[in-house]
Amino acid sequence: MMTKRSTSRRAALTTIETVVALGVLATATTGVATLLVKHFQLTADARAVRVAVEEVSNRLAVVTAKPRAAVREAVQALAGVRLEGPLVGASLRGAVAPVDGGLRVTVTLDWPDEPRRRPPVALVGWSFSAEESR
Amino acid sequence: MKRRRGTSLIELLALMSAASAVLTLGAALVHRTMTAASQGRATRAEETAAWRLAEALRRDAAGATAAEWSADEGLLVLTVPERDSVEYRFAPPEVERRHPQGNGNVALEAWTLESVAGWTVDTASPGVIAVEAEPSSRPTPAAAPVALRVVARLGLSSQGGRP
């Protein structure tokens, strides 16, 4: 049973209650905004990594198709390549190692100047002459 | 005796201003969140289609020995030795892959890339094909036009398969 005292006391919200409610709402809004920004960053990162894998695959396909004598030069030339689109700011580098009569080529794409560090993308291919691969 | 009968006009105005600011921000944020969710789904679909198309192109190019591109028809034919050729028909926004299976059946696969206006296919370099998507200038459901460039070697899997 409700007393007369309690009904007269809860006539309206106090200023403090309203300010607290607005504060909670503002905090929730800030949290959602932060998550939204994070979502956009993750989407851009996922897109950039997908394009990076394609780009490294493309470079590897071209480099490993060259005659063995030209592979080292082609790999060194990767360092001077300027990338565009989602890969602006990324840099390519390659490494060649002799292995079992052929060459092991590693092409790596990195974002050295990116404030939010993205993981580098590296793929490996092998180059053998036609006689060796038989 | 209680002297306080209610809120003053100033307090009421201040609270209403604060409430309207927070509610406006909240409403804008809800709208932005819903737009972002829709964009995210579209971007995800485009990226997945681009990834799968690139993978199929590389796989088919590796098994092929020759490539022929007809710009008028938008048709790329990859010749596979001792098997039927694989055909890619580029008709933006769709790309269709047809591969006869030999028993009368045809394996058909299609990808839709709404943010692509056209395709550039280059088969001039010996042993290499290059396929590049031209981004559309129209607004698309995705956050940004999909970037796709595939350079693939022909006949890679017929060269011995040595690692």
PDB file of C-alpha atoms in Angstrom:
ATOM      1  CA  MET A   1       0.000   0.000   0.000  1.00  0.00           C
ATOM      2  CA  MET A   2       1.428   3.340  -1.015  1.00  0.00           C
ATOM      3  CA  THR A   3       1.621   6.009   1.627  1.00  0.00           C
ATOM      4  CA  LYS A   4       0.694   9.649   1.108  1.00  0.00           C
ATOM      5  CA  ARG A   5       4.284  10.686   1.819  1.00  0.00           C
ATOM      6  CA  SER A   6       5.781   8.544  -0.979  1.00  0.00           C
ATOM      7  CA  THR A   7       3.293   9.728  -3.647  1.00  0.00           C
ATOM      8  CA  SER A   8       3.935  13.393  -2.928  1.00  0.00           C
ATOM      9  CA  ARG A   9       7.730  12.896  -2.939  1.00  0.00           C
ATOM     10  CA  ARG A  10       7.954  11.339  -6.467  1.00  0.00           C
ATOM     11  CA  ALA A  11       6.181  14.088  -8.365  1.00  0.00           C
ATOM     12  CA  ALA A  12       8.902  14.512 -11.042  1.00  0.00           C
ATOM     13  CA  LEU A  13      12.504  13.819 -11.951  1.00  0.00           C
ATOM     14  CA  THR A  14      15.093  15.842 -10.149  1.00  0.00           C
ATOM     15  CA  THR A  15      17.772  17.741 -12.061  1.00  0.00           C
ATOM     16  CA  ILE A  16      20.415  15.336 -10.783  1.00  0.00           C
ATOM     17  CA  GLU A  17      18.502  12.312 -12.065  1.00  0.00           C
ATOM     18  CA  THR A  18      18.050  13.903 -15.469  1.00  0.00           C
ATOM     19  CA  VAL A  19      21.711  14.886 -15.704  1.00  0.00           C
ATOM     20  CA  VAL A  20      22.763  11.359 -14.747  1.00  0.00           C
ATOM     21  CA  ALA A  21      20.408   9.874 -17.358  1.00  0.00           C
ATOM     22  CA  LEU A  22      21.813  12.188 -20.023  1.00  0.00           C
ATOM     23  CA  GLY A  23      25.330  11.337 -18.930  1.00  0.00           C
ATOM     24  CA  VAL A  24      24.636   7.616 -19.331  1.00  0.00           C
ATOM     25  CA  LEU A  25      23.090   8.266 -22.749  1.00  0.00           C
ATOM     26  CA  ALA A  26      26.073  10.391 -23.812  1.00  0.00           C
ATOM     27  CA  THR A  27      28.493   7.682 -22.648  1.00  0.00           C
ATOM     28  CA  ALA A  28      26.596   5.040 -24.620  1.00  0.00           C
ATOM     29  CA  THR A  29      26.593   7.299 -27.682  1.00  0.00           C
ATOM     30  CA  THR A  30      30.347   7.818 -27.391  1.00  0.00           C
ATOM     31  CA  GLY A  31      30.863   4.071 -27.098  1.00  0.00           C
ATOM     32  CA  VAL A  32      28.814   3.363 -30.211  1.00  0.00           C
ATOM     33  CA  ALA A  33      30.663   6.116 -32.119  1.00  0.00           C
ATOM     34  CA  THR A  34      33.993   4.562 -31.134  1.00  0.00           C
ATOM     35  CA  LEU A  35      32.836   1.141 -32.312  1.00  0.00           C
ATOM     36  CA  LEU A  36      31.660   2.685 -35.576  1.00  0.00           C
ATOM     37  CA  VAL A  37      35.091   4.218 -36.219  1.00  0.00           C
ATOM     38  CA  LYS A  38      36.702   0.869 -35.382  1.00  0.00           C
ATOM     39  CA  HIS A  39      34.369  -0.861 -37.839  1.00  0.00           C
ATOM     40  CA  PHE A  40      35.439   1.482 -40.657  1.00  0.00           C
ATOM     41  CA  GLN A  41      39.108   0.969 -39.809  1.00  0.00           C
ATOM     42  CA  LEU A  42      38.740  -2.821 -39.807  1.00  0.00           C
ATOM     43  CA  THR A  43      36.849  -2.761 -43.125  1.00  0.00           C
ATOM     44  CA  ALA A  44      39.613  -0.651 -44.688  1.00  0.00           C
ATOM     45  CA  ASP A  45      42.293  -2.938 -43.232  1.00  0.00           C
ATOM     46  CA  ALA A  46      40.593  -6.092 -44.538  1.00  0.00           C
ATOM     47  CA  ARG A  47      40.264  -4.522 -47.966  1.00  0.00           C
ATOM     48  CA  ALA A  48      43.895  -3.393 -47.985  1.00  0.00           C
ATOM     49  CA  VAL A  49      45.141  -6.840 -46.970  1.00  0.00           C
ATOM     50  CA  ARG A  50      43.073  -8.513 -49.713  1.00  0.00           C
ATOM     51  CA  VAL A  51      44.451  -6.100 -52.324  1.00  0.00           C
ATOM     52  CA  ALA A  52      47.957  -6.600 -50.900  1.00  0.00           C
ATOM     53  CA  VAL A  53      47.727 -10.384 -51.296  1.00  0.00           C
ATOM     54  CA  GLU A  54      46.591  -9.888 -54.922  1.00  0.00           C
ATOM     55  CA  GLU A  55      49.431  -7.454 -55.589  1.00  0.00           C
ATOM     56  CA  VAL A  56      52.095  -9.717 -54.090  1.00  0.00           C
ATOM     57  CA  SER A  57      50.683 -12.695 -56.060  1.00  0.00           C
ATOM     58  CA  ASN A  58      50.835 -10.601 -59.245  1.00  0.00           C
ATOM     59  CA  ARG A  59      54.445  -9.549 -58.635  1.00  0.00           C
ATOM     60  CA  LEU A  60      55.452 -13.098 -57.747  1.00  0.00           C
ATOM     61  CA  ALA A  61      53.854 -14.464 -60.926  1.00  0.00           C
ATOM     62  CA  VAL A  62      55.782 -11.969 -63.052  1.00  0.00           C
ATOM     63  CA  VAL A  63      59.118 -12.406 -61.245  1.00  0.00           C
ATOM     64  CA  THR A  64      59.105 -16.201 -61.219  1.00  0.00           C
ATOM     65  CA  ALA A  65      58.188 -16.273 -64.927  1.00  0.00           C
ATOM     66  CA  LYS A  66      61.487 -14.600 -65.833  1.00  0.00           C
ATOM     67  CA  PRO A  67      64.638 -16.497 -66.818  1.00  0.00           C
ATOM     68  CA  ARG A  68      66.695 -17.372 -63.790  1.00  0.00           C
ATOM     69  CA  ALA A  69      69.425 -14.888 -64.655  1.00  0.00           C
ATOM     70  CA  ALA A  70      66.914 -12.037 -64.569  1.00  0.00           C
ATOM     71  CA  VAL A  71      65.133 -13.019 -61.351  1.00  0.00           C
ATOM     72  CA  ARG A  72      67.522 -11.234 -58.937  1.00  0.00           C
ATOM     73  CA  GLU A  73      67.354  -8.007 -60.904  1.00  0.00           C
ATOM     74  CA  ALA A  74      63.537  -8.190 -61.060  1.00  0.00           C
ATOM     75  CA  VAL A  75      63.336  -8.781 -57.307  1.00  0.00           C
ATOM     76  CA  GLN A  76      65.635  -5.819 -56.579  1.00  0.00           C
ATOM     77  CA  ALA A  77      63.479  -3.610 -58.808  1.00  0.00           C
ATOM     78  CA  LEU A  78      60.472  -4.287 -56.546  1.00  0.00           C
ATOM     79  CA  ALA A  79      61.857  -1.863 -53.960  1.00  0.00           C
ATOM     80  CA  GLY A  80      61.300   1.090 -56.291  1.00  0.00           C
ATOM     81  CA  VAL A  81      57.703   0.280 -57.194  1.00  0.00           C
ATOM     82  CA  ARG A  82      55.119   2.945 -56.297  1.00  0.00           C
ATOM     83  CA  LEU A  83      51.799   1.437 -55.313  1.00  0.00           C
ATOM     84  CA  GLU A  84      48.394   3.066 -55.762  1.00  0.00           C
ATOM     85  CA  GLY A  85      44.824   2.850 -54.513  1.00  0.00           C
ATOM     86  CA  PRO A  86      44.365   1.071 -51.182  1.00  0.00           C
ATOM     87  CA  LEU A  87      48.102   0.323 -51.167  1.00  0.00           C
ATOM     88  CA  VAL A  88      49.314   3.940 -51.082  1.00  0.00           C
ATOM     89  CA  GLY A  89      52.095   4.149 -48.498  1.00  0.00           C
ATOM     90  CA  ALA A  90      52.954   0.457 -48.781  1.00  0.00           C
ATOM     91  CA  SER A  91      56.322  -0.749 -49.968  1.00  0.00           C
ATOM     92  CA  LEU A  92      57.450  -3.920 -51.677  1.00  0.00           C
ATOM     93  CA  ARG A  93      60.631  -5.827 -51.126  1.00  0.00           C
ATOM     94  CA  GLY A  94      61.915  -9.182 -52.241  1.00  0.00           C
ATOM     95  CA  ALA A  95      64.519 -11.750 -51.360  1.00  0.00           C
ATOM     96  CA  VAL A  96      66.107 -14.503 -53.411  1.00  0.00           C
ATOM     97  CA  ALA A  97      67.728 -17.618 -51.995  1.00  0.00           C
ATOM     98  CA  PRO A  98      69.219 -20.533 -53.919  1.00  0.00           C
ATOM     99  CA  VAL A  99      67.529 -23.811 -53.110  1.00  0.00           C
ATOM    100  CA  ASP A 100      67.972 -27.272 -54.578  1.00  0.00           C
ATOM    101  CA  GLY A 101      69.071 -26.124 -58.005  1.00  0.00           C
ATOM    102  CA  GLY A 102      66.484 -23.361 -58.262  1.00  0.00           C
ATOM    103  CA  LEU A 103      65.618 -20.073 -56.643  1.00  0.00           C
ATOM    104  CA  ARG A 104      63.273 -19.371 -53.760  1.00  0.00           C
ATOM    105  CA  VAL A 105      61.701 -15.949 -54.175  1.00  0.00           C
ATOM    106  CA  THR A 106      59.997 -14.151 -51.279  1.00  0.00           C
ATOM    107  CA  VAL A 107      57.984 -11.018 -51.986  1.00  0.00           C
ATOM    108  CA  THR A 108      56.842  -8.968 -48.995  1.00  0.00           C
ATOM    109  CA  LEU A 109      54.505  -5.998 -48.844  1.00  0.00           C
ATOM    110  CA  ASP A 110      54.683  -3.822 -45.749  1.00  0.00           C
ATOM    111  CA  TRP A 111      53.181  -0.550 -44.509  1.00  0.00           C
ATOM    112  CA  PRO A 112      56.169   1.072 -42.796  1.00  0.00           C
ATOM    113  CA  ASP A 113      54.602   4.535 -42.415  1.00  0.00           C
ATOM    114  CA  GLU A 114      51.115   3.456 -41.411  1.00  0.00           C
ATOM    115  CA  PRO A 115      50.217   4.827 -37.942  1.00  0.00           C
ATOM    116  CA  ARG A 116      48.060   1.791 -37.250  1.00  0.00           C
ATOM    117  CA  ARG A 117      50.434  -1.069 -37.965  1.00  0.00           C
ATOM    118  CA  ARG A 118      48.997  -3.526 -40.496  1.00  0.00           C
ATOM    119  CA  PRO A 119      50.499  -6.989 -40.742  1.00  0.00           C
ATOM    120  CA  PRO A 120      52.939  -7.443 -43.642  1.00  0.00           C
ATOM    121  CA  VAL A 121      51.937  -9.774 -46.460  1.00  0.00           C
ATOM    122  CA  ALA A 122      54.588 -12.193 -47.721  1.00  0.00           C
ATOM    123  CA  LEU A 123      54.326 -14.921 -50.338  1.00  0.00           C
ATOM    124  CA  VAL A 124      56.937 -17.358 -51.563  1.00  0.00           C
ATOM    125  CA  GLY A 125      57.472 -18.729 -55.059  1.00  0.00           C
ATOM    126  CA  TRP A 126      60.083 -20.891 -56.716  1.00  0.00           C
ATOM    127  CA  SER A 127      61.860 -20.459 -60.005  1.00  0.00           C
ATOM    128  CA  PHE A 128      63.308 -23.437 -61.838  1.00  0.00           C
ATOM    129  CA  SER A 129      64.434 -23.771 -65.393  1.00  0.00           C
ATOM    130  CA  ALA A 130      62.407 -26.052 -67.659  1.00  0.00           C
ATOM    131  CA  GLU A 131      65.086 -28.781 -67.514  1.00  0.00           C
ATOM    132  CA  GLU A 132      65.248 -28.736 -63.719  1.00  0.00           C
ATOM    133  CA  SER A 133      61.520 -28.988 -63.250  1.00  0.00           C
ATOM    134  CA  ARG A 134      61.200 -32.185 -65.248  1.00  0.00           C
TER     135      ARG A 134
ATOM    136  CA  MET B   1       7.713  24.914   4.816  1.00  0.00           C
ATOM    137  CA  LYS B   2       9.062  23.867   1.423  1.00  0.00           C
ATOM    138  CA  ARG B   3       9.930  26.852  -0.768  1.00  0.00           C
ATOM    139  CA  ARG B   4      10.825  24.771  -3.861  1.00  0.00           C
ATOM    140  CA  ARG B   5       7.691  24.304  -6.039  1.00  0.00           C
ATOM    141  CA  GLY B   6       9.354  23.156  -9.285  1.00  0.00           C
ATOM    142  CA  THR B   7      12.168  23.766 -11.731  1.00  0.00           C
ATOM    143  CA  SER B   8      13.053  27.233 -12.904  1.00  0.00           C
ATOM    144  CA  LEU B   9      12.757  28.259 -16.544  1.00  0.00           C
ATOM    145  CA  ILE B  10      16.542  28.411 -16.896  1.00  0.00           C
ATOM    146  CA  GLU B  11      16.943  24.885 -15.554  1.00  0.00           C
ATOM    147  CA  LEU B  12      14.218  23.640 -17.842  1.00  0.00           C
ATOM    148  CA  LEU B  13      15.774  25.305 -20.906  1.00  0.00           C
ATOM    149  CA  ALA B  14      19.224  24.004 -20.080  1.00  0.00           C
ATOM    150  CA  LEU B  15      17.960  20.472 -19.624  1.00  0.00           C
ATOM    151  CA  MET B  16      15.896  20.580 -22.790  1.00  0.00           C
ATOM    152  CA  SER B  17      18.908  21.842 -24.754  1.00  0.00           C
ATOM    153  CA  ALA B  18      21.144  19.118 -23.369  1.00  0.00           C
ATOM    154  CA  ALA B  19      18.496  16.467 -23.973  1.00  0.00           C
ATOM    155  CA  SER B  20      17.849  17.603 -27.518  1.00  0.00           C
ATOM    156  CA  ALA B  21      21.597  17.656 -28.267  1.00  0.00           C
ATOM    157  CA  VAL B  22      22.102  14.140 -26.927  1.00  0.00           C
ATOM    158  CA  LEU B  23      18.980  12.814 -28.635  1.00  0.00           C
ATOM    159  CA  THR B  24      19.969  14.422 -31.963  1.00  0.00           C
ATOM    160  CA  LEU B  25      23.425  12.891 -31.707  1.00  0.00           C
ATOM    161  CA  GLY B  26      21.880   9.562 -30.777  1.00  0.00           C
ATOM    162  CA  ALA B  27      19.464   9.619 -33.704  1.00  0.00           C
ATOM    163  CA  ALA B  28      22.246  10.577 -36.135  1.00  0.00           C
ATOM    164  CA  LEU B  29      24.397   7.810 -34.742  1.00  0.00           C
ATOM    165  CA  VAL B  30      21.652   5.220 -35.094  1.00  0.00           C
ATOM    166  CA  HIS B  31      21.188   6.282 -38.721  1.00  0.00           C
ATOM    167  CA  ARG B  32      24.951   6.177 -39.339  1.00  0.00           C
ATOM    168  CA  THR B  33      25.189   2.750 -37.716  1.00  0.00           C
ATOM    169  CA  MET B  34      22.442   1.367 -39.932  1.00  0.00           C
ATOM    170  CA  THR B  35      24.098   2.854 -43.041  1.00  0.00           C
ATOM    171  CA  ALA B  36      27.446   1.418 -41.951  1.00  0.00           C
ATOM    172  CA  ALA B  37      25.902  -2.019 -41.450  1.00  0.00           C
ATOM    173  CA  SER B  38      24.397  -1.903 -44.933  1.00  0.00           C
ATOM    174  CA  GLN B  39      27.683  -0.667 -46.451  1.00  0.00           C
ATOM    175  CA  GLY B  40      29.591  -3.306 -44.534  1.00  0.00           C
ATOM    176  CA  ARG B  41      27.426  -6.096 -45.946  1.00  0.00           C
ATOM    177  CA  ALA B  42      27.806  -4.759 -49.506  1.00  0.00           C
ATOM    178  CA  THR B  43      31.571  -4.279 -49.128  1.00  0.00           C
ATOM    179  CA  ARG B  44      31.950  -7.763 -47.688  1.00  0.00           C
ATOM    180  CA  ALA B  45      29.990  -9.260 -50.602  1.00  0.00           C
ATOM    181  CA  GLU B  46      32.122  -7.355 -53.168  1.00  0.00           C
ATOM    182  CA  GLU B  47      35.392  -8.301 -51.481  1.00  0.00           C
ATOM    183  CA  THR B  48      34.394 -11.964 -51.275  1.00  0.00           C
ATOM    184  CA  ALA B  49      33.365 -11.991 -54.943  1.00  0.00           C
ATOM    185  CA  ALA B  50      36.634 -10.290 -55.947  1.00  0.00           C
ATOM    186  CA  TRP B  51      38.656 -12.765 -53.903  1.00  0.00           C
ATOM    187  CA  ARG B  52      36.896 -15.800 -55.381  1.00  0.00           C
ATOM    188  CA  LEU B  53      37.114 -14.443 -58.933  1.00  0.00           C
ATOM    189  CA  ALA B  54      40.854 -13.789 -58.573  1.00  0.00           C
ATOM    190  CA  GLU B  55      41.373 -17.270 -57.177  1.00  0.00           C
ATOM    191  CA  ALA B  56      39.440 -18.890 -60.046  1.00  0.00           C
ATOM    192  CA  LEU B  57      41.333 -16.845 -62.641  1.00  0.00           C
ATOM    193  CA  ARG B  58      44.718 -17.812 -61.188  1.00  0.00           C
ATOM    194  CA  ARG B  59      43.730 -21.498 -60.937  1.00  0.00           C
ATOM    195  CA  ASP B  60      42.398 -21.641 -64.491  1.00  0.00           C
ATOM    196  CA  ALA B  61      45.363 -19.692 -65.902  1.00  0.00           C
ATOM    197  CA  ALA B  62      47.751 -22.093 -64.176  1.00  0.00           C
ATOM    198  CA  GLY B  63      46.109 -25.012 -65.961  1.00  0.00           C
ATOM    199  CA  ALA B  64      45.849 -23.292 -69.341  1.00  0.00           C
ATOM    200  CA  THR B  65      48.412 -23.048 -72.091  1.00  0.00           C
ATOM    201  CA  ALA B  66      46.946 -20.173 -74.103  1.00  0.00           C
ATOM    202  CA  ALA B  67      44.580 -17.264 -73.623  1.00  0.00           C
ATOM    203  CA  GLU B  68      42.467 -15.418 -76.145  1.00  0.00           C
ATOM    204  CA  TRP B  69      40.608 -12.181 -75.403  1.00  0.00           C
ATOM    205  CA  SER B  70      37.746 -10.814 -77.473  1.00  0.00           C
ATOM    206  CA  ALA B  71      37.078  -7.243 -76.355  1.00  0.00           C
ATOM    207  CA  ASP B  72      33.882  -6.940 -78.424  1.00  0.00           C
ATOM    208  CA  GLU B  73      32.247  -9.931 -76.771  1.00  0.00           C
ATOM    209  CA  GLY B  74      33.977  -9.450 -73.431  1.00  0.00           C
ATOM    210  CA  LEU B  75      35.076 -13.066 -73.673  1.00  0.00           C
ATOM    211  CA  LEU B  76      38.289 -14.550 -72.325  1.00  0.00           C
ATOM    212  CA  VAL B  77      38.992 -18.110 -73.438  1.00  0.00           C
ATOM    213  CA  LEU B  78      41.625 -20.102 -71.588  1.00  0.00           C
ATOM    214  CA  THR B  79      42.751 -23.145 -73.542  1.00  0.00           C
ATOM    215  CA  VAL B  80      43.316 -26.180 -71.365  1.00  0.00           C
ATOM    216  CA  PRO B  81      45.233 -29.040 -73.008  1.00  0.00           C
ATOM    217  CA  GLU B  82      43.273 -32.305 -73.463  1.00  0.00           C
ATOM    218  CA  ARG B  83      40.187 -30.732 -71.900  1.00  0.00           C
ATOM    219  CA  ASP B  84      37.529 -28.216 -72.897  1.00  0.00           C
ATOM    220  CA  SER B  85      38.411 -24.555 -72.695  1.00  0.00           C
ATOM    221  CA  VAL B  86      37.356 -22.362 -69.777  1.00  0.00           C
ATOM    222  CA  GLU B  87      35.406 -19.257 -70.758  1.00  0.00           C
ATOM    223  CA  TYR B  88      35.088 -16.045 -68.783  1.00  0.00           C
ATOM    224  CA  ARG B  89      32.399 -13.629 -69.956  1.00  0.00           C
ATOM    225  CA  PHE B  90      32.865 -10.117 -68.579  1.00  0.00           C
ATOM    226  CA  ALA B  91      29.550  -8.242 -68.699  1.00  0.00           C
ATOM    227  CA  PRO B  92      29.583  -5.660 -65.880  1.00  0.00           C
ATOM    228  CA  PRO B  93      28.496  -5.952 -63.189  1.00  0.00           C
ATOM    229  CA  GLU B  94      28.648  -9.718 -63.732  1.00  0.00           C
ATOM    230  CA  VAL B  95      31.463 -12.088 -64.572  1.00  0.00           C
ATOM    231  CA  GLU B  96      30.508 -15.583 -65.653  1.00  0.00           C
ATOM    232  CA  ARG B  97      32.750 -18.629 -65.813  1.00  0.00           C
ATOM    233  CA  ARG B  98      31.755 -21.575 -67.984  1.00  0.00           C
ATOM    234  CA  HIS B  99      33.676 -24.817 -67.932  1.00  0.00           C
ATOM    235  CA  PRO B 100      32.372 -27.795 -69.949  1.00  0.00           C
ATOM    236  CA  GLN B 101      32.846 -30.964 -67.916  1.00  0.00           C
ATOM    237  CA  GLY B 102      33.162 -33.398 -70.825  1.00  0.00           C
ATOM    238  CA  ASN B 103      30.013 -35.366 -69.960  1.00  0.00           C
ATOM    239  CA  GLY B 104      27.688 -32.787 -71.475  1.00  0.00           C
ATOM    240  CA  ASN B 105      27.413 -30.798 -68.266  1.00  0.00           C
ATOM    241  CA  VAL B 106      28.728 -27.280 -67.925  1.00  0.00           C
ATOM    242  CA  ALA B 107      30.055 -25.902 -64.646  1.00  0.00           C
ATOM    243  CA  LEU B 108      28.743 -22.378 -64.375  1.00  0.00           C
ATOM    244  CA  GLU B 109      29.891 -19.842 -61.821  1.00  0.00           C
ATOM    245  CA  ALA B 110      29.066 -16.147 -61.655  1.00  0.00           C
ATOM    246  CA  TRP B 111      30.228 -13.214 -59.579  1.00  0.00           C
ATOM    247  CA  THR B 112      28.516  -9.837 -59.241  1.00  0.00           C
ATOM    248  CA  LEU B 113      30.662  -6.780 -58.638  1.00  0.00           C
ATOM    249  CA  GLU B 114      28.372  -3.747 -58.501  1.00  0.00           C
ATOM    250  CA  SER B 115      31.232  -1.264 -58.208  1.00  0.00           C
ATOM    251  CA  VAL B 116      32.937  -2.358 -61.444  1.00  0.00           C
ATOM    252  CA  ALA B 117      32.140  -0.428 -64.645  1.00  0.00           C
ATOM    253  CA  GLY B 118      34.319  -2.431 -67.013  1.00  0.00           C
ATOM    254  CA  TRP B 119      37.234  -4.777 -67.392  1.00  0.00           C
ATOM    255  CA  THR B 120      40.650  -4.504 -69.021  1.00  0.00           C
ATOM    256  CA  VAL B 121      42.141  -7.792 -70.121  1.00  0.00           C
ATOM    257  CA  ASP B 122      45.658  -7.975 -71.505  1.00  0.00           C
ATOM    258  CA  THR B 123      46.921 -11.160 -73.126  1.00  0.00           C
ATOM    259  CA  ALA B 124      49.730  -9.506 -75.095  1.00  0.00           C
ATOM    260  CA  SER B 125      52.556 -10.605 -72.791  1.00  0.00           C
ATOM    261  CA  PRO B 126      53.609 -14.182 -73.565  1.00  0.00           C
ATOM    262  CA  GLY B 127      52.612 -16.647 -70.876  1.00  0.00           C
ATOM    263  CA  VAL B 128      50.896 -14.032 -68.711  1.00  0.00           C
ATOM    264  CA  ILE B 129      47.362 -12.635 -68.553  1.00  0.00           C
ATOM    265  CA  ALA B 130      46.409  -9.432 -66.769  1.00  0.00           C
ATOM    266  CA  VAL B 131      42.818  -8.724 -65.749  1.00  0.00           C
ATOM    267  CA  GLU B 132      41.937  -5.390 -64.143  1.00  0.00           C
ATOM    268  CA  ALA B 133      38.636  -3.962 -62.921  1.00  0.00           C
ATOM    269  CA  GLU B 134      37.710  -0.398 -63.850  1.00  0.00           C
ATOM    270  CA  PRO B 135      35.940   1.230 -60.904  1.00  0.00           C
ATOM    271  CA  SER B 136      32.492   2.646 -61.452  1.00  0.00           C
ATOM    272  CA  SER B 137      31.934   6.378 -60.977  1.00  0.00           C
ATOM    273  CA  ARG B 138      28.335   5.764 -59.880  1.00  0.00           C
ATOM    274  CA  PRO B 139      27.521   5.569 -56.183  1.00  0.00           C
ATOM    275  CA  THR B 140      27.560   1.935 -55.110  1.00  0.00           C
ATOM    276  CA  PRO B 141      26.229   0.180 -52.015  1.00  0.00           C
ATOM    277  CA  ALA B 142      29.791  -0.706 -50.984  1.00  0.00           C
ATOM    278  CA  ALA B 143      31.953   1.726 -49.046  1.00  0.00           C
ATOM    279  CA  ALA B 144      34.397   2.019 -51.955  1.00  0.00           C
ATOM    280  CA  PRO B 145      34.742   0.476 -55.426  1.00  0.00           C
ATOM    281  CA  VAL B 146      36.437  -2.893 -55.319  1.00  0.00           C
ATOM    282  CA  ALA B 147      40.074  -2.852 -56.426  1.00  0.00           C
ATOM    283  CA  LEU B 148      40.991  -5.955 -58.399  1.00  0.00           C
ATOM    284  CA  ARG B 149      44.028  -6.608 -60.572  1.00  0.00           C
ATOM    285  CA  VAL B 150      45.096 -10.150 -61.362  1.00  0.00           C
ATOM    286  CA  VAL B 151      48.312 -10.988 -63.195  1.00  0.00           C
ATOM    287  CA  ALA B 152      48.527 -14.744 -63.628  1.00  0.00           C
ATOM    288  CA  ARG B 153      50.976 -17.064 -65.333  1.00  0.00           C
ATOM    289  CA  LEU B 154      49.702 -19.512 -67.916  1.00  0.00           C
ATOM    290  CA  GLY B 155      50.631 -23.167 -67.695  1.00  0.00           C
ATOM    291  CA  LEU B 156      52.098 -22.992 -64.205  1.00  0.00           C
ATOM    292  CA  SER B 157      50.593 -26.295 -63.085  1.00  0.00           C
ATOM    293  CA  SER B 158      51.770 -28.100 -66.250  1.00  0.00           C
ATOM    294  CA  GLN B 159      55.425 -27.199 -65.622  1.00  0.00           C
ATOM    295  CA  GLY B 160      56.141 -30.077 -63.321  1.00  0.00           C
ATOM    296  CA  GLY B 161      54.522 -28.841 -60.128  1.00  0.00           C
ATOM    297  CA  ARG B 162      57.837 -28.712 -58.350  1.00  0.00           C
ATOM    298  CA  PRO B 163      57.719 -26.558 -55.219  1.00  0.00           C
TER     299      PRO B 163
END
